[in-house]
């Protein structure tokens, strides 16, 4: 394992989860992949098919980024690196804090020994030694929150090394180990500033995060270790900081270690609290809240009538009479001037059900946004950032009226908004627009198109000759996996399980039969009959929540459950951009209701009509759920573009890479 | 005689063409056919029971072969055989009792029987069961070398003793047939009214505000739920529609007309909804001796989901559904594949189905099984017309209704 591990100095951001792939392989996986690049993955002997090493390729390897066809500024994430220097190694913890503490100071402050320029902001700066540490971090956060992050990174990095050196000269008793660590990181930093300069503004969030991380790590080390030496050295180091930078400070030499711990706890906990509160998704609209529904109705563009006979359990979800909105919207086409035609078109397509599936809907929406942005011009006396954000909000609420957003779309919108919010003010309108459009394009390309290819490469290694694959419904990624495996000449059979009311599996069946894959088609009710001959189950997902729950087309949970009962491995293929930090336990709290009339009608079966006349009866309700939540223990692994992971690793992906899409 | 043959043949054809569906209807018709068959049967003076059993077995074999999946046929045939044995036994018991008491009281005893024949069959059968079983165990032990030596006639081994004992009872010639027919009538009555008896227990199992899930359609389930409704219980029912036959729609309609709060869901939403369900109540196609259930397709999935969420899985089954056989690989051997047209439009996929490209094996298979097997560990409770039972108790319940000699009916045709 060790020889394969990257040296931390090169890229400290990379954290290996489990086993890590060889570097060549990594590049293949995250680069644009064709059949030619597959060998490292697919030619591995069957032994590699037993539950594989979990591979999480580093998302941004410098060489990787360079080789990528897509023009990614490799610099985008680099500012992260100095901030999280190798948390894995407890020995380095103290040095990393040291670095961070140092870096959180303003250069002038320490060099000149004057009071820091932010002292006005931190109001509790009365020289209390205990609050000093946390005070600093508060300053930090405030800087970032105010959005004007005055520390340019370049001087910061440079200054860091200077500070380290300064400390070396000043306080030799701090410990040679720490100095080494400090010097090392400083070196690393020294070659960063030039490239990290242009994108400094986008890094504030990541910076904050890095700080938290470091502080948490230090706290853990201080707590767990309990060895006085470290704590003492830490506090000593803290004191050196104080001594060097805050000469006015009142000295409190009492219980040093405890005060250090307290201050650390404060410093460590406060920012994440803030951060988390802000990041926690706002509670979704609950449709049993009458006031809010009324408000929403007033605002809405699409005129919808609520379905009359609704299921009690699902009052909190929107359900409208189907078929009334479409003509209404069509007639309004020329009245709704704020709505861009492309948005309008996509909305209608959602409404009519022409675009289905998480990826398709997301891509359509992003492309429509791109169109709308191209045609956008900032009205006079308004700033582009604000106005465009409002516009996008407008678009989104229109789309929600057409059909509730999928998680993937939510994530994509979040990405777009953050891009808009972080547009440099210096950019001209045309530049800003083109940058946004290229961002969107890159999102589609990286998060969906390439991610799918990588997933296919991963998943195809799990298909062997003689396998019987089972899939449910029609998932775009699973379809690509099957097609690719067929192209590679693997001999296998596919069982397509389908269900009412959409019979999406029939489309997949048609495609597979056309290219000559041997298929078995059956209903979800017969899944336990057919499961005994199945060797692998491949499922798609609409979203994966951070407790490992897979949110997918209704029926997926049933299939996974039966597969679990028959001891058949269940593989869920899902792009990482669909991961979400929310948690979900059941299928009731969060779901989407489809057209209830689809339940009573059975296409092609004229003999089944007992519910036609009865739909208006008071006691009869028809429930057409769209999604369900599969508990994590039914799922053997989730195949993402970052590798094949167990469900327990979903929060890791969300944590490590979830924010990354803000940084593309 | 010829019209009986016509009747049997007619029924055979219906079974083969699957014109008769549902275990209850099949069981009822089987019992009626057997009744008329018995009534037309001309019996010899000696060994009436043995002759009757042989004749019924011969017919029963044909019936079972006509639709081996419909276990109710075999069940009813076995029940009728059991009835014949019991009647025979009770007659001999009465005879022995009469003989042992006094020779003169013989006539009185017969008269006493004739006075209430309908009651006598059941009462005497029960009495015979209780009084004669323990000694019969002894005779069974004594007979062991005898039956082992002659395996072919093992089925008639029991008869041989009946023959010897009934030989001197010429007066019982007609009585046996008469009693058997009475008992079969009772059986038919039982089959027809079984759901009423099951429904009587509904209030004990359904409480206020309960949420019940069911799949497909079953007369017994409808009666069960409605019985609870009539007792002023208000509860909600989720009905999974049970594709591809969509019998859930008819069930839902029926429940709605009876005023029950009903929600129809797709089969795929079963897992999503089961977390809010208090009880799963379903009908069965057949109940095996090990407590496993042959049920409409999809119920295994429901049972697994119910187990996952610790929801009681209750199976309603009339006694005609109790099958004395232990299943082996029931998902395949006791299953039936129905037409693919229920799942796929031939018009749309006919080109795909023909895609076999001459290799002989078509590229597209459509699997449409009719039944599911629910293993006993997934079933919480059976409610039969005799009350609630554990799956592990079913074998014993079944032993009350069937004679061990009849378990294998097809033996003779095979040998």
XYZ file of C-alpha atoms in Angstrom, chain B:
415
model
C -73.344 -44.041 -14.841
C -72.576 -42.499 -18.210
C -73.698 -39.085 -17.080
C -71.251 -39.265 -14.200
C -68.486 -39.975 -16.622
C -69.637 -37.061 -18.684
C -69.657 -34.920 -15.571
C -66.142 -35.953 -14.630
C -64.875 -35.457 -18.142
C -66.467 -32.081 -18.354
C -64.805 -31.061 -15.136
C -61.508 -32.483 -16.317
C -61.629 -30.407 -19.441
C -62.490 -27.325 -17.480
C -59.576 -27.903 -15.178
C -57.207 -28.497 -18.029
C -58.262 -25.360 -19.789
C -58.118 -23.448 -16.531
C -61.708 -22.477 -16.934
C -62.265 -22.869 -13.253
C -60.140 -20.532 -11.234
C -59.761 -19.995 -7.583
C -59.210 -22.721 -5.100
C -62.602 -22.312 -3.561
C -64.594 -22.741 -6.730
C -62.436 -25.646 -7.724
C -62.786 -27.299 -4.370
C -66.530 -26.932 -4.420
C -66.924 -28.336 -7.886
C -64.562 -31.179 -7.094
C -66.573 -32.114 -4.056
C -69.806 -31.997 -6.028
C -68.403 -34.141 -8.788
C -67.143 -36.657 -6.277
C -70.464 -36.680 -4.518
C -72.394 -37.523 -7.634
C -69.709 -40.017 -8.526
C -70.093 -41.762 -5.187
C -73.833 -41.734 -5.356
C -73.733 -43.396 -8.758
C -71.132 -45.895 -7.752
C -72.416 -49.442 -7.442
C -70.821 -51.116 -4.505
C -70.159 -54.795 -3.976
C -71.471 -56.454 -0.923
C -68.123 -57.088 0.572
C -65.446 -54.523 1.192
C -67.576 -51.605 0.253
C -65.252 -49.041 1.656
C -62.241 -50.462 -0.101
C -64.041 -50.499 -3.413
C -65.306 -46.997 -2.934
C -61.891 -45.725 -1.996
C -60.328 -47.329 -5.007
C -62.927 -45.844 -7.288
C -62.620 -42.381 -5.811
C -58.867 -42.582 -6.005
C -59.028 -43.446 -9.649
C -61.157 -40.431 -10.383
C -59.127 -38.235 -8.079
C -55.951 -39.098 -9.889
C -57.420 -37.906 -13.149
C -58.642 -34.725 -11.587
C -55.298 -33.949 -10.007
C -53.461 -34.699 -13.188
C -55.730 -32.297 -15.033
C -54.395 -29.373 -13.024
C -51.582 -30.426 -10.706
C -51.039 -26.858 -9.591
C -54.531 -26.518 -8.236
C -53.892 -28.229 -4.958
C -57.470 -27.806 -3.829
C -58.533 -30.692 -6.080
C -56.160 -33.062 -4.392
C -57.150 -31.730 -1.027
C -60.824 -32.395 -1.618
C -60.161 -35.839 -3.036
C -58.144 -36.676 0.038
C -60.812 -35.269 2.255
C -63.429 -37.453 0.591
C -61.239 -40.503 0.958
C -60.749 -39.627 4.574
C -64.493 -39.274 5.014
C -65.064 -42.698 3.539
C -62.546 -44.211 5.896
C -64.026 -42.491 8.877
C -67.559 -43.459 8.021
C -66.465 -46.991 7.532
C -64.646 -46.908 10.816
C -67.582 -45.455 12.657
C -69.870 -48.087 11.220
C -67.599 -50.861 12.302
C -67.162 -49.223 15.654
C -70.889 -49.081 16.038
C -71.088 -52.667 14.951
C -68.412 -53.766 17.351
C -69.968 -51.780 20.117
C -73.312 -53.257 19.311
C -71.879 -56.744 19.216
C -70.019 -56.364 22.427
C -72.962 -54.867 24.252
C -75.558 -57.373 23.222
C -76.617 -59.097 20.085
C -80.162 -57.998 20.571
C -79.467 -54.315 20.706
C -78.106 -54.377 17.216
C -81.340 -53.274 15.650
C -81.875 -50.524 18.113
C -78.522 -49.182 17.382
C -79.262 -49.010 13.694
C -82.554 -47.371 14.303
C -80.877 -44.836 16.475
C -78.539 -44.012 13.651
C -81.252 -43.618 11.129
C -83.056 -41.129 13.265
C -80.457 -38.461 12.948
C -78.234 -39.411 10.083
C -76.871 -35.972 9.391
C -75.606 -35.618 12.892
C -74.483 -39.163 13.163
C -71.801 -38.987 10.554
C -69.873 -36.213 12.193
C -70.606 -37.226 15.731
C -69.760 -40.828 15.234
C -66.719 -39.948 13.210
C -65.513 -37.773 16.003
C -66.329 -40.425 18.522
C -64.604 -42.999 16.437
C -61.593 -40.778 16.146
C -61.370 -40.335 19.854
C -62.217 -43.834 20.874
C -60.655 -45.819 18.132
C -57.463 -43.937 17.555
C -55.528 -45.229 20.520
C -56.284 -48.860 19.759
C -55.827 -48.192 16.083
C -52.329 -47.076 16.893
C -51.853 -50.490 18.379
C -53.289 -52.206 15.384
C -51.107 -50.058 13.264
C -48.094 -51.266 15.151
C -49.281 -54.823 14.840
C -49.914 -54.331 11.189
C -46.463 -53.073 10.472
C -45.037 -56.327 9.150
C -48.204 -56.848 7.214
C -48.150 -53.530 5.401
C -44.431 -53.637 4.910
C -44.683 -57.036 3.287
C -47.321 -55.881 0.848
C -46.511 -52.338 -0.073
C -48.726 -52.353 -3.140
C -51.845 -52.914 -1.171
C -50.856 -50.675 1.638
C -53.609 -48.303 0.746
C -56.134 -51.067 0.993
C -54.455 -52.525 4.041
C -56.673 -50.444 6.203
C -59.615 -51.629 4.233
C -58.887 -55.257 4.746
C -59.755 -55.040 8.350
C -62.809 -53.043 7.468
C -63.736 -55.731 5.016
C -63.493 -58.497 7.507
C -65.497 -56.590 10.040
C -68.069 -55.139 7.715
C -68.553 -58.401 5.923
C -71.007 -59.590 8.465
C -72.857 -56.314 8.379
C -74.903 -56.569 5.249
C -77.385 -54.130 6.563
C -74.843 -51.353 6.330
C -74.554 -51.658 2.553
C -76.547 -48.585 1.896
C -75.688 -46.875 5.074
C -72.041 -46.378 4.215
C -72.815 -44.677 0.950
C -75.505 -42.647 2.534
C -73.304 -41.501 5.351
C -70.458 -40.685 3.017
C -72.693 -38.567 0.845
C -73.989 -36.783 3.871
C -70.472 -36.083 4.993
C -69.468 -34.851 1.552
C -72.457 -32.562 1.625
C -71.174 -31.201 4.840
C -67.781 -30.724 3.297
C -69.317 -28.750 0.463
C -71.181 -26.710 2.991
C -67.956 -26.085 4.845
C -66.213 -24.952 1.704
C -69.016 -22.598 0.815
C -69.267 -21.049 4.241
C -65.655 -21.147 5.307
C -65.128 -17.443 4.814
C -68.007 -16.669 7.100
C -66.400 -18.605 9.868
C -63.095 -16.909 9.189
C -64.759 -13.527 9.063
C -66.276 -14.078 12.486
C -62.814 -13.829 13.934
C -62.104 -10.498 12.276
C -62.963 -8.329 15.256
C -60.436 -10.162 17.329
C -57.675 -9.184 14.969
C -58.522 -5.749 13.664
C -58.593 -2.816 16.007
C -59.648 0.760 15.576
C -57.654 2.932 13.178
C -55.670 0.039 11.918
C -53.922 0.269 8.585
C -54.101 -2.963 6.658
C -52.339 -3.907 3.494
C -53.455 -6.589 1.116
C -52.497 -7.664 -2.350
C -54.610 -9.025 -5.133
C -58.096 -10.190 -4.479
C -59.546 -12.845 -2.266
C -63.141 -13.427 -1.306
C -62.055 -14.436 2.158
C -60.173 -11.188 2.667
C -63.123 -9.113 1.519
C -65.441 -10.901 3.914
C -62.923 -10.652 6.693
C -62.479 -6.917 6.312
C -66.141 -6.247 5.859
C -66.984 -8.263 8.943
C -64.730 -6.018 10.958
C -66.284 -2.994 9.314
C -69.758 -4.165 10.227
C -68.669 -4.350 13.829
C -68.116 -0.597 13.695
C -64.390 -0.774 13.424
C -63.019 1.964 11.263
C -59.716 1.296 9.616
C -57.920 1.948 6.381
C -56.921 -0.529 3.737
C -54.080 -0.276 1.265
C -54.647 -2.480 -1.712
C -51.726 -3.397 -3.912
C -53.202 -3.983 -7.300
C -51.517 -7.311 -7.963
C -50.231 -6.976 -11.504
C -50.568 -8.498 -14.004
C -54.065 -9.562 -13.106
C -54.994 -6.370 -11.297
C -57.452 -8.139 -9.063
C -56.703 -5.500 -6.498
C -58.888 -3.154 -8.501
C -61.919 -5.327 -8.065
C -61.119 -5.810 -4.418
C -60.783 -2.068 -3.928
C -64.044 -1.450 -5.664
C -65.789 -3.969 -3.480
C -64.331 -2.498 -0.321
C -65.289 1.007 -1.370
C -68.858 0.013 -2.004
C -68.944 -1.430 1.483
C -67.751 1.874 2.874
C -64.153 1.109 3.741
C -61.445 3.724 3.410
C -59.393 2.255 0.599
C -56.199 3.327 -1.090
C -54.955 1.619 -4.209
C -51.192 1.503 -4.668
C -48.947 -0.056 -7.236
C -47.180 -3.250 -6.296
C -43.872 -1.484 -6.433
C -44.944 0.903 -3.678
C -45.434 -1.919 -1.215
C -42.075 -1.417 0.388
C -42.579 2.305 0.626
C -45.924 1.960 2.331
C -45.362 -1.004 4.570
C -43.639 1.075 7.193
C -46.991 2.702 7.921
C -48.979 -0.496 7.843
C -50.062 -2.336 11.006
C -50.963 -5.638 9.485
C -50.831 -7.494 6.216
C -53.855 -9.664 5.566
C -53.828 -11.813 2.469
C -55.533 -14.795 1.031
C -53.698 -17.887 -0.045
C -53.827 -20.300 -2.899
C -52.805 -23.254 -0.774
C -51.202 -23.879 2.578
C -48.615 -26.591 2.711
C -48.027 -28.955 5.607
C -44.860 -27.172 6.661
C -46.740 -23.910 7.026
C -45.512 -22.484 3.763
C -48.015 -20.721 1.567
C -48.598 -20.898 -2.136
C -49.971 -17.461 -2.798
C -50.675 -15.106 -5.662
C -47.517 -13.756 -7.238
C -45.955 -10.850 -5.400
C -46.747 -11.962 -1.897
C -43.259 -13.193 -1.147
C -42.096 -9.655 -1.695
C -44.805 -8.343 0.587
C -43.941 -10.909 3.230
C -40.282 -9.960 3.123
C -41.143 -6.296 3.439
C -43.479 -7.070 6.320
C -40.790 -9.023 8.060
C -38.361 -6.178 7.598
C -40.730 -3.788 9.315
C -42.001 -6.326 11.839
C -45.516 -6.108 10.471
C -47.654 -9.189 11.159
C -48.285 -11.198 8.032
C -51.626 -12.920 8.392
C -52.862 -15.525 5.948
C -56.526 -16.381 5.711
C -57.166 -19.903 4.522
C -60.239 -22.089 4.419
C -59.688 -25.701 5.306
C -59.971 -26.781 1.697
C -56.680 -24.958 1.096
C -54.740 -27.020 3.578
C -52.594 -29.367 1.613
C -51.060 -32.346 3.418
C -47.956 -32.342 1.241
C -44.579 -30.978 2.141
C -43.341 -28.799 -0.685
C -40.106 -29.249 -2.471
C -38.989 -26.369 -4.628
C -42.535 -25.072 -4.709
C -41.647 -21.894 -6.556
C -41.015 -23.971 -9.633
C -42.845 -27.230 -9.146
C -46.077 -25.830 -7.835
C -46.135 -22.845 -10.095
C -47.724 -22.016 -13.330
C -46.471 -19.710 -16.026
C -49.156 -17.664 -17.618
C -49.333 -15.979 -20.946
C -46.720 -13.333 -21.724
C -49.420 -11.254 -23.319
C -50.402 -10.116 -19.857
C -47.062 -8.335 -19.575
C -46.120 -7.343 -23.075
C -48.025 -6.353 -26.104
C -47.282 -8.924 -28.715
C -47.893 -6.421 -31.428
C -45.163 -4.215 -30.141
C -42.606 -6.864 -29.395
C -43.395 -9.495 -31.985
C -40.319 -8.498 -33.968
C -38.220 -8.890 -30.843
C -39.664 -12.238 -29.999
C -38.784 -13.441 -33.467
C -35.294 -12.176 -33.072
C -34.007 -15.649 -32.336
C -31.972 -15.460 -35.557
C -32.439 -19.122 -36.233
C -30.488 -20.311 -33.236
C -33.632 -21.789 -31.826
C -33.604 -19.946 -28.550
C -35.541 -16.734 -28.602
C -33.706 -13.685 -27.403
C -36.580 -12.490 -25.318
C -38.173 -14.465 -22.529
C -41.196 -13.233 -20.728
C -41.759 -14.752 -17.321
C -45.200 -14.475 -15.870
C -45.606 -16.851 -12.957
C -48.951 -17.130 -11.276
C -47.864 -18.012 -7.769
C -45.321 -17.210 -5.152
C -44.134 -19.364 -2.319
C -44.025 -17.728 1.082
C -41.869 -19.773 3.443
C -43.318 -20.454 6.884
C -40.868 -18.234 8.710
C -42.384 -15.192 7.004
C -45.927 -16.003 8.076
C -47.022 -14.743 11.450
C -50.408 -16.349 11.664
C -52.879 -18.503 9.809
C -56.529 -17.845 10.349
C -58.608 -20.836 9.310
C -62.216 -21.566 10.051
C -61.092 -23.449 13.115
C -59.240 -20.458 14.540
C -55.783 -18.989 14.419
C -52.741 -21.178 14.139
C -49.020 -20.929 13.969
C -47.308 -22.019 10.782
C -45.565 -24.711 12.777
C -48.882 -26.165 13.843
C -50.298 -26.618 10.379
C -48.999 -30.142 10.011
C -51.052 -31.217 13.000
C -54.152 -29.437 11.843
C -53.799 -31.143 8.534
C -53.456 -34.528 10.167
C -56.974 -34.118 11.514
C -58.442 -33.746 8.076
C -56.558 -36.264 6.042
C -55.739 -39.893 6.389
C -52.092 -40.730 6.185
C -52.878 -43.442 3.673
C -54.058 -40.965 1.107
C -51.160 -38.591 1.056
C -49.751 -40.068 -2.092
C -52.461 -40.481 -4.636
C -50.446 -40.845 -7.764
C -48.461 -43.774 -6.482
C -50.386 -46.424 -8.274
C -50.368 -44.839 -11.618
C -46.624 -44.503 -11.344
C -46.015 -48.131 -10.395
